[in-house]
Amino acid sequence: MTDAAANSPRIDRLRAGLKKRYAREKRFRAYGLLAIAIAVGFLVLLLGRIVEQGHTAFYAHTVTVPVYMDPARIDRGYPQGTNFEQLVAEQQLARMGVQDDAAGTKATAMRGLFSSELKYLAADRVARQPGLIGQTVTIAAPASDDADLFFKGKVSRDTPADQRRLSDQQIQWLDQMKADGHVSAHFNSGLFTRGDSTEPELAGVLGAVIGSALMLLVTALIAIPLGVGAALYLEEFAPKGKLTDLIEVNINNLAAVPSIIYGLLGLALFINWMHLPRASPLVGGLVLALMALPTIIIATRSSLKAVPPSIREAALAMGASKTQTVFQHTLPLAMPGVMTGAIISMAHALGETAPLLLIGMVSFVPGLPHSLVEPTGALPSLVYIWENASERAFHERTAAAILVLLAFMIVMNAAAILLRRRFERRW
Amino acid sequence: MKFKLFRAPDGSQGGGSAPEAPVISTPVVTHGAGPVGPTKISARDVSVFYGDKQALYDVSLEIPDKTVTALIGPSGCGKSTFLRTMNRMNDTISHCRVTGRIEMDGEDINAKSVDPVLLRARVGMVFQKPNPFPKTIYENVAYGPRIHGLASSKGELDDIVQISLKRAGLWEEVSDRLHSPGTGLSGGQQQRLVIARAIAVEPEVILMDEPCSALDPIATAKIEELIDELRERYCIVIVTHSMAQAARVSQRTAFFHLGRLVETGPTEEIFTNPRERRTLDYITGRFG
Ligand SMILES: Nc1ncnc2c1ncn2[C@@H]1O[C@H](COP(=O)(O)OP(=O)(O)OP(=O)(O)O)[C@@H](O)[C@H]1O
Ligand SMILES: [Mg+2]
């Protein structure tokens, strides 16, 4: 560049403008970084809080005690009838040298430290091996929810006794049992292998996970083929006109309808009118399918629109029929987008709670679901139920259930990305 | 160079012989020499409307078989539109309406009884921008024969693919990578690939819309050579913006202007001795 050119006013103007342009770019980048930082910050805060609340639900405490299978108290023919909790509590009191009063309040207090599961574990042992009667057997049973919380350090000794669920005496007993080596902590596998229960220490998410999975299956089987089919027809076959415009506007509106309205619709349509079983995965899946449909249609249409028209023209000019063009060229090219849309709407459906509450999925359902037509729980409604439960031990489990729900979603999104990659590579 | 030969009007006689002042009243001037082969396609009073806007006005043109016919004219004059009437690709544009009569081998191609799908198997098309399917080279060429059920066995299909690629002059370059993506080829190779794809169904007519506009001179030369060879078997209609190309590859030329067919005749006559002032101006580069 010559000096004359470098000093010309034109170049100066350009320079000045350039400076401004770079400054604008820098500012924009700073905004971007700030926005991302805020978003990440919120995410970390949210996740951190849930993990902090929920991580303790992933382990639990077991109390291991020797039990003398007193022949005087156990009916050989019907061991299930025995009040093992009372038996164990009395023996434990005796071992600790505590004298019970006439009303047996101490034994009751002691019983409160063991899970009611103890009864079934002991009865089961005796039923399988009647020879154990008259002998002393070691039985490991879950600690009761309050005892478990205490061992996890969530019950403060400093709280006035009338404001906590464990008395001073019970705390003293727990300390002693721990000192005696009767208490052990372990991974809470029950959380993943059990259904819901009224006892927090026995409650698990498996029933809700299965319920959610069944529901999503119904949703996917109905919403994906219907949605993709509708989008294909609207985008590729339907004559463009006032009617298709009207339909398009309405589909966009449907995507924005609050989910609780879909719940009401589902209640009226599937339960009151078609008499499908309340709170069943079938009805849940149908309602979620109604909800997912507009999203899938919109996502599919926009990915169909993104397919270059030159490919369509090429196929048509080769003498492919409309249907051949669509199914051999347009749809395969739109597939990654269709897949992503479908799975994202499924992930949405997975977390949807309001419509489930309306079709009756708020009630307590113990055990695991076996079919599409019996009442079941679902993950989001389980979160809702547990959050509203009175037992404090449910609160950490609520957070754990949220984590399971999030993990479920992450798995689905990962599947979406994998599928997308697969379809993209196949072109 | 062949082209120089035809440029005579520009130099010596340019202004002098600038014939009779533009005769707008007679829209079409046909030179004495008749069609080169028997007429393959004949258009009568073809008009095309995009919505309310008329893009073609009463075009009548005879397109002979085993001949290359070039359509020339300034941008927007309706060359592509006319080309697309011959394989009814305009049907795919919802607001497009075609009137008039187009006959192929004496049969009205717009008749109810004519299936556009079948018509397009008989009239192949090559677009301005190479548009191979995002599939393998083999699949691209095999697509037409496959959907039209032209091959009864895998071996037969392989043969069709090989012959088509050879005729399109691409075989040497791709024989060892038939199963790699067609979109991975160079622009010129892609254009020859789509020509191979078009001839794989043995069409009777091939329509080419500026097939070389995105290519370098070497690739262009290859395609032109190819067009010259294909002429022996097919009726070819080519749209081009290059006067040189029209002069090199075509036997007949039709000049369009503002949606009207201005003049048509043997290429040599159009380029050496056009009847119309507008034609002369266009081919000598004075407008358009
Ligand atoms: N799909 C369409 N919708 C509306 N108008 C169109 C459409 N396609 C073409 N036209 C109009 O029709 C006229 C002729 O267009 P056409 O594409 O046939 O021109 P062309 O001669 O091929 O031009 P070019 O040399 O630039 O390709 C133009 O005015 C164009 O704007
Ligand atoms: Mg054009």
PDB file of C-alpha atoms in Angstrom, chain A residues 210-226 270 276 280-290 292-293 296 346 349 371-373:
ATOM      1  CA  ILE A 210     -42.306 -48.862  33.858  1.00  0.00           C
ATOM      2  CA  GLY A 211     -45.521 -46.856  33.851  1.00  0.00           C
ATOM      3  CA  SER A 212     -43.810 -43.962  32.077  1.00  0.00           C
ATOM      4  CA  ALA A 213     -42.141 -46.311  29.607  1.00  0.00           C
ATOM      5  CA  LEU A 214     -45.443 -48.013  28.754  1.00  0.00           C
ATOM      6  CA  MET A 215     -47.099 -44.656  28.335  1.00  0.00           C
ATOM      7  CA  LEU A 216     -44.349 -43.376  26.056  1.00  0.00           C
ATOM      8  CA  LEU A 217     -44.633 -46.556  24.014  1.00  0.00           C
ATOM      9  CA  VAL A 218     -48.315 -45.859  23.423  1.00  0.00           C
ATOM     10  CA  THR A 219     -47.537 -42.207  22.681  1.00  0.00           C
ATOM     11  CA  ALA A 220     -44.767 -43.046  20.223  1.00  0.00           C
ATOM     12  CA  LEU A 221     -46.790 -45.720  18.427  1.00  0.00           C
ATOM     13  CA  ILE A 222     -49.680 -43.328  17.933  1.00  0.00           C
ATOM     14  CA  ALA A 223     -48.165 -39.868  17.647  1.00  0.00           C
ATOM     15  CA  ILE A 224     -45.154 -40.558  15.411  1.00  0.00           C
ATOM     16  CA  PRO A 225     -46.893 -42.351  12.519  1.00  0.00           C
ATOM     17  CA  LEU A 226     -49.901 -40.044  12.705  1.00  0.00           C
ATOM     18  CA  PHE A 270     -61.072 -41.453  26.800  1.00  0.00           C
ATOM     19  CA  LEU A 276     -61.041 -46.681  29.123  1.00  0.00           C
ATOM     20  CA  SER A 280     -53.839 -46.543  32.929  1.00  0.00           C
ATOM     21  CA  PRO A 281     -50.789 -46.189  30.666  1.00  0.00           C
ATOM     22  CA  LEU A 282     -53.148 -46.560  27.702  1.00  0.00           C
ATOM     23  CA  VAL A 283     -55.115 -43.440  28.567  1.00  0.00           C
ATOM     24  CA  GLY A 284     -51.968 -41.583  29.626  1.00  0.00           C
ATOM     25  CA  GLY A 285     -50.289 -42.498  26.360  1.00  0.00           C
ATOM     26  CA  LEU A 286     -53.303 -41.406  24.337  1.00  0.00           C
ATOM     27  CA  VAL A 287     -53.441 -38.027  26.055  1.00  0.00           C
ATOM     28  CA  LEU A 288     -49.709 -37.485  25.629  1.00  0.00           C
ATOM     29  CA  ALA A 289     -50.042 -38.523  21.975  1.00  0.00           C
ATOM     30  CA  LEU A 290     -52.639 -35.796  21.426  1.00  0.00           C
ATOM     31  CA  ALA A 292     -47.162 -34.515  21.042  1.00  0.00           C
ATOM     32  CA  LEU A 293     -48.957 -34.600  17.696  1.00  0.00           C
ATOM     33  CA  ILE A 296     -44.262 -33.671  15.618  1.00  0.00           C
ATOM     34  CA  MET A 346     -41.430 -37.673  23.490  1.00  0.00           C
ATOM     35  CA  ALA A 349     -44.323 -35.936  27.008  1.00  0.00           C
ATOM     36  CA  SER A 371     -50.480 -54.227  31.600  1.00  0.00           C
ATOM     37  CA  LEU A 372     -51.569 -51.177  29.670  1.00  0.00           C
ATOM     38  CA  VAL A 373     -55.028 -51.109  31.169  1.00  0.00           C
TER      39      VAL A 373
END
